[in-house]
Structure formats: C-alpha cells, structure tokens
Amino acid sequence: MRPFIYHRATSDSAALQTVIGGAAPRDQPPTSARAQFIAGGTTMLDLMKLDVMRPSEVIDINRIAGLDQVEKTPDGLRLGALARMADVARHPLLADYPVIAQSLTLAASPQLRNMATLGGNVLQRTRCTYFRDPSWKACNKRDPGSGCAALDGFNRSHAVLGVSDHCIATYPGDFAQALIALDALVEIRRQGGERVLAFADLHRKPGDRPDIETALAPDELIAAFRVPAAPWTRRSLYLKIRDRQSYEFALASAAVALDLAGDGAVRQARIALGGVATVPWRAREAEAALVGHKVADDVAQRAAEIAFRDAQPRRRNAFKVELGRRALQRALLETASLEI
Amino acid sequence: MSSAALSVAKEAAAETTPPSSAAERGGAPLANVSLEINGRTYPLALDPRTTLLDALREHVGLTGTKKGCDHGQCGACTVLVDGRRVLSCLTLALMADGESVTTIEGLAGPDGALHPMQQAFIDKDAFQCGYCTPGQIMSAVACVEEGHANTDAEIREYMSGNLCRCAAYPNIVAAINQAKHELKRA
Ligand SMILES: Cc1cc2nc3c(=O)[nH]c(=O)nc-3n(C[C@H](O)[C@H](O)[C@H](O)COP(=O)(O)OP(=O)(O)OC[C@H]3O[C@@H](n4cnc5c(N)ncnc54)[C@H](O)[C@@H]3O)c2cc1C
Ligand code: SF4
Ligand code: FES
Ligand code: FES
C-alpha cells in the first residue's frame, strides 16, 4: 500500500473541506483524486493493497454524526449513507421493501455487511480480474487508453448489457439494483449546498471513458438515499444466481416489484438486472410489456426476452443471456405469486 | 470470488506494516491511536497504513488472529469490534481508535477456562490444521449472539464468510449447535 495521510472528519463540512484540498480536476474520475473518502473500507483498502487505488490522503467519514439513520418520511424511506448493510437489512421499516432487505442480506458475508456502508456499497468497483491486477497493462478503466484485456480474455463474469468496445466490466453490487428498480434518489452534499440526483443517473455506462464511473464530483459526499413509497414496494423480491450458494457475487440477478390489480393483471412493474450489465440496469421495456397482463409463463418469458434483446455476449459469457432471462422469468413468477 | 481470489492470493502473501521510517511513509507522520483490546488499553503510534490485523499481530503481539487472504475473502482475521464481528484485514487500526476489540485471546475466562465455543470446537473436532479456527470461533460467537444459529442451514449461511481449507464445515456446525445451548443457559 502506498503511504497516505489520514484525516478523521467529524462533520460533513469538515470532510468536504479536506477533500477539496486534494480533489482531482472536475473532469477526472473521483477515484483518481489525491484525497478520498473511506467508509467501511471494504472496497477502498482491498484496492489500495492491490495498488489499484492510490490516494495520498484518506478521509475517514465514519464518525460524521447523523448520516447512519434509517427513517420513514412522508414520501417513503430515507437511508443514511453511513448506515451499515447489516443494520439496514434487519431494520423493521424495511418490511415494506423486501427487495431492498434481500439485496443486502444476499450480498457479501456477515462480517462485511457489519462493516460496509450503503454509500460505499453503491460505489463499490468492478471485480474484473484485469482491473484488480495492475500487472495487466491493458485496462481502460484503471489506465485510460491502455486497452481492455477482457474483450478477448477471461470474460466469463463480464457484462452483456451496456457494454462498449472500451470496457465490458460488470457492475457487481446487489443493493443498487433494488434502488434503481424503486426509483430511488440520491442526496448529495457539496461545499455550501446539496443536490438531489435520480439514482438511475448516478452510474455512467463505460462508453469511451470507462474510468469515469459516476456523475459524482470528487468533492461530493453521498448523504442518503430516498426511496419513494409506492404500491409495488411490498410485492417485491431480489433473486440472485451465483456460482456457489452464498458469499459470492451475482452471475445474474433480478430485482422485481409489481403492483397487481384484483384480477392479477399487472398495473405497474419495476425490474432491474444485476450481474449482467456494466451499470445498475433498469429494464423499462420489459416492464412496459407486462402492463395489463397476468404474469403467466409466456408473459414472463416474453418480458425476459425483451430485457435481453440488446445483449452483446462475448466468447465466455454468452451463457449469461440465457441465465439472465431465466432468472428474470423466475423472479417475475415468484413475485406475482407472493402472498402479501 | 473464485478467479479473483486466486489472483490476489499471490500478492497478499506477506505485506505487513512493521514500524517504518518517515521516508518509507512518504513523509506521513506516525499516528497515535488507542485500542482497547481484550479489556486492556494499548496506546500505539502507527504508520497510518497499518490494518487492525497488523496492529494486533505485529505491534501488540497478539498472533491468535490469523492473516489468510488479507483481502476480505476468507474470514481468518475476524475479530469483534464493539461486539460486532468484522474483518481486521480491511479495517485500518486508526478507524478503530477508542473502540473495544475482542480477539480469540480474549475469550477464555480470567482463570483460563475456555469459552463454551472454544470447548465445543475441541469436543466436536471442528478443525484440522487450525489456521481458520480463531476466525471461525470469533464468527461463531457472534453468529449465536446475533440469533443466527437456529437451524443448520442458518448456521451455514451465517458462517459463510469463514472459509476452511480443510473443510471442517460439518463439525463446525456441530460445535456451534453444542455451544449455543450452553450459551443460552449461561
Ligand atoms: C469478499 C467480498 C465479497 C463481496 N461480495 C459482495 C456481494 O455479493 N454483493 C455486493 O453488493 N457487494 C459485495 N462486496 C462489496 C462490498 O459490499 C463493498 O465493498 C462495500 O459495500 C463497500 O462499502 P464500504 O462502506 O466498505 O466502502 P468503502 O470501501 O469505504 O468506499 C468505497 C468507495 O466509495 C467511496 N465512498 C464511500 N462512502 C461515500 C460517501 N458517503 N460519499 C461519497 N463517496 C463515498 C469511497 O471513497 C470509495 O471510493 C463484497 C466485498 C468483498 C471484499
Ligand atoms: S473490462 Fe473494463 S475493467 Fe476489465 S480490463 Fe476491460 S477496461 Fe478494464
Ligand atoms: S485475512 Fe482473509 S478476510 Fe481478512
Ligand atoms: S482447519 Fe484448516 S483451514 Fe480450517
């Protein structure tokens, strides 16, 4: 690990002040900034040991008071960015949002969930092996313009949706799929102000700058996520398919929420797909295809086909197209049959 | 983790942070930190890079906590911080400043009597080489404490963050089942 200076912030304004001193220029990705935040540290320290992240100043935000709350608001739910995954997953208020609780419980391990924060979780970085190992020269995400070793390499775990010729790395997180499905918003603090962003606009597809992963500036701090209350949040679930039954990232996953009419026909559907895309992935056309229909085998299958219509598989990850479809199909059928 | 685990294993080998010179720290000053470990307070001056795991092993001399992967993937370094199980390899010692840490050395009673979970691991033969065992036991204590030891399936799920290369898994489940009853009685 490279040497760094450690700061402990006890207020968000102090954290912002410190980070501005070491911020990268605005057109540079926050992850290349000289000064960076550390929350749970489970992504940061891992990647600092691998020499992928190289901050020379680290700002510990864990002791900023008031950012770890889970609260009910007039509009829905507000989840503080410093709340720990384990605490949120078992919070009673999450009972009306099972897809969120499940996306958290099915992630990582009990120890990691005790440590990791919601803010850090959505900003976790890809598990692409070439990205994580700097002895590989070609990685546009780590070193812009160097190429992409995964295009023709070991790309079994890589994405089939939202890819570009510059990067096909999968966005690995689970919780983000629940957030994007439920139309969440992100509260962002910056020096002298605050802004609110649709969660769907937080992550950027790789395009020709895979190193710029989010719409956050280096001097912005995520304060909370807001999840609007809606008729579909209770009838929701997260289905995760992986190489082993637990403690593993998704090969394919689906976050599904449905609002059904009395006769079982879909009034509104919300679908997000994990493990298969470069960013948290909302499948809006598949949602539209469900409206007005009862969720039967053929209806679910058609929605799943639509969701993967634009998939661009590579040599070793073509199986993800079929796996992803079947995961979504099963998730739709299971969600429709939930007793709520 | 499968493929990634292999690729990090080689780098993880033995990077520790022993006492370093200012030059080696890139000019960063030593940082003062006070850790309460197993009920005793240790004031330390550390290179900011020092993980809680390295602080325990290299600076305090408590080598019961093990370094397996050093990347959050195996659970060998599990300790309790303020009663919660966490991975000491992905925690900076500075982040734990002022917090209370319990390691495997802190489980036995003052008279040396083993903790019921330690005794259960012996009774049920829940290890072979023993390298993962301190982490397994710390995790198991927390697993019971959290109320996640009700069925075998639940124990397996909530112990999934602790890998055992010797695959002592069935006996680990048996040990937790034995200890949970004794802990309930206690
Ligand atoms: C072995 C292993 C298995 C895992 N398995 C899974 C899994 O199955 N599913 C899954 O979803 N995740 C998984 N993870 C990833 C884990 O969930 C993330 O590492 C964790 O959620 C990151 O949160 P953190 O608080 O530790 O973030 P940190 O490591 O502290 O920070 C991560 C990034 O976010 C930035 N940051 C943190 N908080 C803020 C904030 N409030 N505002 C602005 N920037 C901020 C940091 O600067 C850094 O760039 C796994 C991790 C490991 C090590
Ligand atoms: S897929 Fe993206 S992260 Fe992986 S090697 Fe290619 S550019 Fe790097
Ligand atoms: S040493 Fe493997 S998880 Fe910490
Ligand atoms: S007993 Fe050998 S690794 Fe678990």
XYZ file of C-alpha atoms and ligand atoms in Angstrom:
595
model
C 0.000 0.000 0.000
C 1.229 3.489 -0.778
C 1.691 5.938 2.067
C -1.151 8.311 2.848
C -2.127 10.922 5.376
C -5.149 10.000 7.457
C -7.841 12.523 8.410
C -10.835 11.852 10.577
C -13.835 14.027 9.780
C -16.466 14.568 12.426
C -18.796 16.678 10.297
C -19.699 16.626 6.644
C -18.430 20.158 6.154
C -15.037 19.156 7.568
C -14.916 16.144 5.272
C -15.751 18.304 2.274
C -13.200 20.928 3.230
C -10.453 18.322 3.476
C -11.351 16.580 0.276
C -11.396 19.789 -1.716
C -7.756 20.377 -0.817
C -6.847 17.122 -2.528
C -9.524 16.940 -5.188
C -8.822 15.969 -8.763
C -9.813 18.376 -11.533
C -13.549 18.135 -12.206
C -13.137 16.152 -15.423
C -11.113 13.462 -13.660
C -12.778 10.490 -12.018
C -13.138 10.849 -8.233
C -11.307 7.559 -7.862
C -8.123 9.130 -9.199
C -8.341 12.035 -6.745
C -5.472 12.582 -4.369
C -7.853 12.721 -1.389
C -10.565 10.114 -0.996
C -13.254 9.171 1.483
C -13.158 5.921 3.387
C -16.297 4.490 4.978
C -16.397 0.735 5.710
C -13.123 0.431 3.817
C -14.034 -2.921 2.299
C -13.562 -1.694 -1.268
C -11.005 1.019 -0.540
C -8.481 -0.987 1.495
C -8.820 -4.008 -0.761
C -7.987 -1.897 -3.825
C -5.319 0.149 -2.060
C -3.495 -3.067 -1.149
C -3.731 -4.118 -4.797
C -2.312 -0.714 -5.817
C -5.414 -0.023 -7.913
C -6.482 2.901 -5.738
C -3.703 5.248 -4.727
C -4.935 8.126 -2.570
C -2.303 10.164 -0.777
C -4.902 11.450 1.675
C -7.663 9.336 3.168
C -10.629 10.965 4.867
C -12.399 8.731 7.369
C -16.089 9.710 7.283
C -17.314 7.086 9.755
C -17.617 9.475 12.683
C -19.767 12.063 10.944
C -22.877 12.103 13.108
C -26.377 11.711 11.726
C -25.576 10.017 8.431
C -26.438 6.500 9.560
C -30.167 6.878 10.112
C -32.936 4.781 8.602
C -36.145 6.803 8.717
C -39.678 6.906 7.446
C -40.510 10.180 5.704
C -43.782 11.498 4.279
C -42.603 10.302 0.827
C -41.188 6.916 1.763
C -37.893 5.779 3.190
C -34.644 7.636 3.795
C -31.496 5.549 4.179
C -28.390 7.313 5.521
C -25.212 6.740 3.518
C -23.269 5.635 6.595
C -25.842 3.058 7.710
C -24.286 -0.427 7.663
C -25.656 -3.076 5.327
C -26.454 -5.491 8.184
C -28.312 -2.886 10.229
C -30.421 -1.744 7.297
C -31.244 -5.290 6.202
C -32.810 -6.118 9.573
C -34.445 -2.742 10.189
C -38.207 -3.085 10.810
C -39.007 -0.273 8.341
C -37.615 -2.436 5.538
C -40.500 -4.881 5.938
C -42.434 -2.860 3.356
C -39.463 -3.003 0.957
C -38.397 -6.667 0.880
C -36.377 -6.254 -2.322
C -34.035 -3.848 -0.518
C -33.586 -6.041 2.549
C -32.971 -9.116 0.401
C -30.451 -7.388 -1.869
C -28.451 -6.510 1.240
C -28.754 -9.860 3.017
C -27.738 -11.830 -0.071
C -24.548 -9.774 -0.504
C -21.034 -10.441 0.801
C -20.674 -12.026 4.272
C -21.959 -11.203 7.770
C -18.623 -9.583 8.673
C -18.564 -7.448 5.516
C -22.197 -6.448 6.000
C -21.368 -5.290 9.536
C -18.635 -3.049 8.124
C -19.842 -1.839 4.737
C -21.964 1.274 4.375
C -24.749 1.954 1.893
C -22.838 4.846 0.306
C -19.700 2.774 -0.159
C -21.763 -0.140 -1.394
C -23.252 1.658 -4.378
C -19.764 2.987 -5.227
C -18.008 -0.394 -4.997
C -15.888 -1.140 -8.031
C -15.928 -3.913 -10.584
C -14.479 -7.327 -9.792
C -12.954 -7.585 -13.315
C -9.750 -9.531 -12.631
C -7.701 -7.427 -15.044
C -8.833 -4.242 -13.336
C -7.864 -5.643 -9.934
C -4.398 -6.768 -11.011
C -2.122 -3.954 -12.224
C 0.370 -6.450 -13.649
C -2.082 -6.492 -16.591
C -1.237 -3.464 -18.657
C -4.436 -3.195 -20.678
C -7.348 -1.832 -18.668
C -9.100 1.323 -19.809
C -10.881 1.680 -16.505
C -7.666 1.686 -14.499
C -5.440 3.325 -17.084
C -7.423 5.240 -19.750
C -6.345 4.457 -23.310
C -4.436 1.283 -22.404
C -6.936 -1.121 -23.981
C -9.110 -3.846 -22.472
C -7.655 -7.236 -21.663
C -11.097 -8.697 -21.007
C -12.522 -8.269 -24.529
C -10.706 -11.364 -25.738
C -9.614 -12.622 -22.357
C -11.208 -14.428 -19.450
C -14.591 -12.703 -19.621
C -16.904 -15.264 -18.057
C -18.042 -12.873 -15.336
C -18.332 -9.849 -17.605
C -21.343 -7.881 -18.750
C -23.608 -8.430 -21.744
C -25.664 -5.231 -21.391
C -24.418 -1.635 -21.537
C -21.002 -2.671 -22.805
C -18.695 -0.718 -25.110
C -15.607 -1.582 -27.127
C -13.619 0.034 -24.341
C -14.904 -1.889 -21.319
C -17.233 -4.779 -20.535
C -16.768 -4.862 -16.761
C -19.800 -5.884 -14.710
C -21.191 -3.599 -12.026
C -21.011 -6.084 -9.140
C -23.375 -4.704 -6.485
C -26.778 -6.012 -5.433
C -28.304 -3.170 -3.393
C -28.065 -0.758 -6.342
C -30.453 -2.972 -8.319
C -33.101 -2.569 -5.628
C -32.545 1.202 -5.567
C -32.798 1.679 -9.309
C -35.875 -0.550 -9.531
C -37.669 1.507 -6.876
C -36.870 4.906 -8.497
C -34.622 5.970 -5.621
C -32.982 9.376 -5.343
C -29.511 10.247 -4.068
C -28.936 13.153 -1.665
C -25.528 14.653 -2.336
C -23.704 17.167 -0.134
C -21.178 19.538 -1.596
C -19.403 22.583 -0.255
C -22.102 25.144 0.505
C -25.037 23.100 -0.714
C -26.854 19.970 -1.605
C -28.262 18.411 -4.747
C -30.584 15.520 -5.407
C -29.995 13.127 -8.270
C -32.067 10.250 -9.619
C -30.248 7.062 -8.644
C -30.580 5.996 -12.278
C -28.329 8.940 -13.220
C -25.592 8.162 -10.676
C -23.696 5.497 -12.630
C -22.385 6.084 -16.145
C -22.092 3.477 -18.853
C -18.465 2.893 -19.862
C -18.678 4.394 -23.373
C -15.227 5.661 -24.295
C -14.361 6.741 -20.709
C -14.840 3.671 -18.509
C -12.654 5.294 -15.868
C -15.404 7.834 -15.135
C -17.929 5.642 -13.384
C -20.377 8.034 -11.774
C -21.845 11.514 -12.000
C -20.319 12.401 -8.619
C -17.628 15.055 -8.474
C -14.610 14.241 -6.302
C -15.720 16.815 -3.749
C -19.223 15.453 -3.320
C -20.411 13.251 -0.486
C -23.432 10.967 -0.650
C -25.592 11.738 2.388
C -28.580 9.449 1.874
C -30.827 7.523 -0.490
C -34.531 8.289 -0.694
C -36.885 5.526 -1.728
C -40.386 6.706 -2.651
C -43.291 4.765 -1.156
C -45.311 3.123 -3.932
C -47.989 0.461 -4.353
C -45.418 -2.027 -5.711
C -42.757 -1.959 -2.995
C -44.340 -4.662 -0.802
C -44.755 -7.155 -3.623
C -41.059 -7.242 -4.404
C -38.066 -9.557 -4.264
C -34.414 -9.957 -5.167
C -33.298 -13.174 -6.858
C -29.558 -13.790 -7.055
C -27.888 -16.569 -9.054
C -24.228 -17.308 -8.329
C -21.522 -19.927 -8.656
C -21.976 -21.000 -5.043
C -24.917 -20.620 -2.744
C -23.605 -17.776 -0.678
C -20.741 -15.286 -0.199
C -20.395 -14.735 -3.927
C -21.176 -12.030 -6.466
C -24.117 -12.439 -8.829
C -23.726 -14.093 -12.211
C -27.249 -12.878 -12.853
C -29.822 -11.299 -10.584
C -33.196 -9.637 -10.793
C -34.880 -7.059 -8.592
C -38.625 -7.123 -9.252
C -41.546 -5.143 -7.834
C -45.129 -5.497 -9.019
C -48.430 -3.757 -8.449
C -51.231 -6.142 -9.387
C -54.912 -5.401 -9.961
C -57.546 -7.548 -8.211
C -57.639 -9.995 -11.111
C -53.848 -10.391 -11.054
C -53.149 -8.208 -14.097
C -50.038 -6.045 -13.784
C -50.755 -2.373 -13.144
C -47.120 -1.368 -12.774
C -43.856 -3.284 -12.872
C -40.329 -2.393 -11.818
C -37.376 -4.507 -12.987
C -33.624 -4.200 -12.527
C -30.936 -6.663 -13.564
C -27.651 -7.369 -11.788
C -24.532 -9.343 -12.674
C -25.132 -8.884 -16.393
C -24.649 -5.158 -17.024
C -21.944 -2.523 -16.732
C -24.121 -0.315 -14.504
C -27.174 -0.864 -12.290
C -29.647 -1.804 -15.030
C -33.290 -0.890 -15.322
C -35.291 -2.929 -17.873
C -38.013 -0.410 -18.745
C -39.219 -2.017 -21.961
C -39.697 -5.322 -20.218
C -41.704 -3.502 -17.535
C -43.962 -1.948 -20.171
C -44.543 -5.317 -21.812
C -46.026 -6.685 -18.582
C -48.614 -3.982 -18.026
C -52.185 -5.232 -18.434
C -51.200 -8.911 -18.393
C -51.370 -11.591 -15.747
C -47.868 -12.892 -15.035
C -48.004 -16.348 -16.618
C -45.092 -18.364 -18.028
C -45.369 -16.968 -21.542
C -45.799 -13.367 -20.383
C -42.755 -13.585 -18.096
C -40.750 -15.247 -20.827
C -41.590 -12.520 -23.320
C -40.598 -9.798 -20.852
C -37.302 -11.604 -20.239
C -36.625 -11.828 -23.961
C -37.228 -8.104 -24.327
C -34.919 -7.359 -21.394
C -32.016 -9.158 -23.091
C -32.833 -8.196 -26.707
C -29.788 -5.929 -26.994
C -27.365 -8.246 -25.184
C -23.838 -8.364 -26.632
C -22.216 -11.513 -25.309
C -18.533 -12.377 -25.684
C -16.823 -15.701 -26.013
C -17.050 -16.865 -22.392
C -20.119 -15.062 -21.065
C -22.750 -15.981 -23.659
C -24.387 -18.227 -21.045
C -25.379 -15.109 -19.128
C -28.002 -14.188 -21.691
C -29.989 -17.357 -21.066
C -29.194 -17.380 -17.342
C -30.294 -13.751 -17.041
C -33.548 -14.394 -18.898
C -34.416 -17.367 -16.758
C -33.530 -15.523 -13.567
C -35.871 -12.703 -14.540
C -38.621 -15.076 -15.607
C -38.443 -16.917 -12.293
C -38.288 -13.675 -10.321
C -41.409 -12.374 -12.089
C -43.385 -15.542 -11.439
C -42.309 -15.677 -7.801
C -43.101 -12.018 -7.222
C -46.551 -12.363 -8.758
C -47.357 -15.303 -6.506
C -46.173 -13.707 -3.247
C -48.815 -13.651 -0.519
C -48.834 -10.101 0.783
C -14.683 -14.673 -5.786
C -13.219 -17.807 -7.303
C -10.914 -16.447 -10.011
C -10.241 -13.140 -8.303
C -9.282 -14.978 -5.129
C -6.549 -16.821 -6.963
C -5.104 -13.715 -8.483
C -4.945 -11.793 -5.243
C -3.586 -14.677 -3.230
C -0.097 -14.251 -4.548
C 0.064 -10.542 -3.813
C -1.464 -10.953 -0.415
C 1.432 -13.142 0.632
C 3.005 -11.198 3.460
C 2.634 -7.470 3.129
C 2.611 -6.221 6.686
C 3.271 -2.825 8.158
C 6.022 -3.088 10.727
C 7.456 0.098 12.170
C 8.521 2.307 9.245
C 10.738 5.343 8.723
C 9.241 8.708 7.794
C 10.705 8.321 4.295
C 9.014 4.962 3.846
C 5.768 6.594 4.855
C 6.168 9.254 2.179
C 6.501 11.870 4.898
C 3.242 10.915 6.556
C 3.566 11.237 10.338
C 3.008 8.336 12.711
C -0.494 8.491 14.073
C -1.446 7.965 17.674
C -4.184 5.523 18.340
C -5.565 3.966 21.457
C -7.003 0.499 21.131
C -8.798 -1.311 23.895
C -8.001 -4.948 23.252
C -9.492 -7.680 25.424
C -10.111 -5.143 28.170
C -6.622 -3.656 28.201
C -5.743 -0.275 26.675
C -2.852 -0.071 24.228
C -1.617 3.363 23.168
C 0.186 2.921 19.830
C 1.969 5.161 17.324
C 1.351 3.640 13.930
C 2.026 4.114 10.262
C -1.450 5.149 9.029
C -1.423 2.181 6.629
C -1.443 -0.327 9.485
C -4.508 -2.520 9.435
C -6.128 -3.585 12.666
C -4.889 -7.096 11.845
C -1.256 -5.988 11.564
C -1.597 -3.831 14.666
C -2.759 -6.873 16.638
C -0.148 -9.244 15.272
C 2.924 -7.097 14.648
C 2.595 -4.323 17.199
C 0.676 -5.754 20.144
C 1.965 -9.287 19.736
C -1.422 -10.985 19.757
C -0.891 -13.501 16.987
C -4.030 -15.556 17.583
C -5.852 -13.607 14.877
C -4.737 -15.008 11.523
C -3.992 -13.482 8.137
C -5.360 -15.654 5.349
C -6.109 -13.656 2.228
C -5.639 -10.087 3.570
C -8.484 -9.068 1.157
C -11.736 -9.727 2.947
C -12.342 -13.065 1.295
C -11.636 -15.756 3.925
C -12.652 -14.619 7.420
C -9.456 -15.813 9.163
C -8.910 -12.326 10.595
C -12.395 -11.996 12.163
C -12.479 -10.094 15.467
C -15.210 -8.310 17.404
C -15.181 -4.512 17.425
C -17.658 -3.096 19.933
C -19.231 -6.545 19.929
C -19.712 -6.802 16.154
C -17.788 -9.277 14.031
C -15.658 -7.534 11.425
C -12.628 -8.290 9.261
C -9.486 -6.838 10.788
C -7.617 -7.040 7.458
C -9.953 -4.456 5.877
C -10.041 -2.155 8.911
C -7.387 0.486 9.474
C -6.195 0.459 13.065
C -6.891 4.204 13.059
C -10.536 3.589 12.203
C -10.872 1.545 15.413
C -9.369 4.277 17.609
C -11.054 4.242 21.003
C -13.155 1.199 20.190
C -13.067 -2.059 22.061
C -11.643 -5.064 20.266
C -12.089 -8.690 21.276
C -9.754 -11.296 19.810
C -9.530 -15.035 20.304
C -7.129 -14.380 23.197
C -9.909 -12.508 24.991
C -12.499 -15.284 25.044
C -11.222 -17.511 27.855
C -12.097 -16.597 31.422
C -9.560 -14.940 33.765
C -8.822 -18.388 35.244
C -8.062 -19.758 31.779
C -11.374 -21.632 31.498
C -12.219 -21.977 27.834
C -15.200 -20.155 26.378
C -18.033 -22.622 25.616
C -17.438 -22.089 21.890
C -13.731 -22.937 22.216
C -14.618 -26.061 24.210
C -17.237 -27.041 21.627
C -14.696 -26.793 18.791
C -12.478 -29.226 20.715
C -15.333 -31.556 21.679
C -16.662 -31.723 18.111
C -13.244 -31.878 16.416
C -14.129 -28.788 14.402
C -10.702 -28.211 12.862
C -7.760 -29.928 11.262
C -4.832 -27.568 10.640
C -6.429 -24.923 12.849
C -5.479 -21.911 10.753
C -9.038 -20.724 10.156
C -10.125 -21.636 13.685
C -9.664 -18.359 15.597
C -11.696 -16.605 12.895
C -14.305 -19.376 12.895
C -14.682 -19.184 16.674
C -14.987 -15.377 16.758
C -17.526 -15.523 13.954
C -19.396 -18.365 15.663
C -19.646 -16.448 18.932
C -21.173 -13.513 17.036
C -23.413 -15.802 14.988
C -25.036 -17.133 18.182
C -25.150 -13.678 19.755
C -26.944 -12.260 16.668
C -29.551 -15.024 16.877
C -28.489 -16.573 13.577
C -27.844 -20.111 14.819
C -31.373 -21.508 14.877
C -31.023 -24.211 12.221
C -28.122 -25.941 10.479
C -28.982 -24.098 7.270
C -28.978 -20.771 9.047
C -25.647 -21.540 10.718
C -24.118 -22.428 7.349
C -25.416 -19.238 5.743
C -24.257 -17.016 8.596
C -20.862 -18.727 8.806
C -20.323 -18.481 5.040
C -17.848 -15.637 5.488
C -15.383 -18.044 7.113
C -13.689 -20.411 4.726
C -11.987 -23.593 5.913
C -9.428 -25.046 3.543
C -9.543 -28.319 5.486
C -13.324 -28.394 5.030
C -14.145 -28.981 8.684
C -17.569 -27.484 7.967
C -19.845 -30.264 9.269
C -18.037 -30.339 12.607
C -18.071 -26.550 12.847
C -21.857 -26.634 12.524
C -21.966 -29.341 15.209
C -19.756 -27.270 17.523
C -21.973 -24.216 17.144
C -25.037 -26.312 17.870
C -23.422 -27.583 21.064
C -22.209 -24.180 22.242
C -25.425 -22.321 21.503
C -27.298 -24.321 24.133
C -24.628 -23.700 26.738
C -24.507 -20.003 25.877
C -28.288 -19.800 26.218
C -28.092 -21.411 29.654
C -25.293 -19.081 30.764
C -15.030 -10.763 -0.441
C -16.072 -9.745 -0.790
C -17.307 -10.161 -1.250
C -18.281 -9.226 -1.586
N -19.487 -9.648 -2.054
C -20.440 -8.731 -2.407
C -21.706 -9.125 -2.915
O -22.006 -10.315 -3.042
N -22.591 -8.154 -3.251
C -22.306 -6.831 -3.096
O -23.158 -5.995 -3.403
N -21.117 -6.429 -2.631
C -20.185 -7.346 -2.299
N -18.971 -6.926 -1.837
C -18.638 -5.496 -1.891
C -18.974 -4.782 -0.619
O -20.367 -4.801 -0.444
C -18.446 -3.357 -0.776
O -17.051 -3.410 -0.707
C -18.968 -2.433 0.302
O -20.363 -2.341 0.255
C -18.357 -1.050 0.154
O -18.791 -0.237 1.226
P -17.726 0.444 2.217
O -18.504 1.263 3.184
O -16.808 -0.569 2.774
O -16.991 1.376 1.167
P -15.501 1.960 1.127
O -14.573 0.898 0.735
O -15.196 2.703 2.363
O -15.679 3.004 -0.057
C -15.957 2.597 -1.387
C -15.902 3.821 -2.297
O -16.968 4.709 -2.023
C -16.495 5.996 -1.649
N -17.436 6.452 -0.623
C -17.821 5.755 0.489
N -18.803 6.400 1.126
C -19.054 7.527 0.415
C -19.982 8.612 0.571
N -20.866 8.640 1.578
N -19.958 9.603 -0.348
C -19.080 9.575 -1.381
N -18.188 8.584 -1.576
C -18.173 7.575 -0.691
C -15.076 5.780 -1.221
O -14.294 6.940 -1.425
C -14.645 4.648 -2.136
O -14.292 5.138 -3.392
C -18.000 -7.838 -1.454
C -16.762 -7.424 -0.975
C -15.793 -8.351 -0.635
C -14.472 -7.873 -0.128
S -13.466 -4.920 -18.840
Fe -13.124 -2.803 -18.160
S -12.235 -3.111 -16.145
Fe -11.962 -5.072 -17.212
S -9.986 -4.975 -18.317
Fe -11.514 -4.210 -19.726
S -11.426 -1.988 -19.374
Fe -10.507 -2.915 -17.575
S -7.418 -12.260 6.133
Fe -8.900 -13.158 4.799
S -10.660 -11.964 5.319
Fe -9.104 -10.944 6.416
S -8.958 -26.208 9.947
Fe -7.522 -25.970 8.335
S -8.360 -24.238 7.306
Fe -9.936 -24.715 8.673
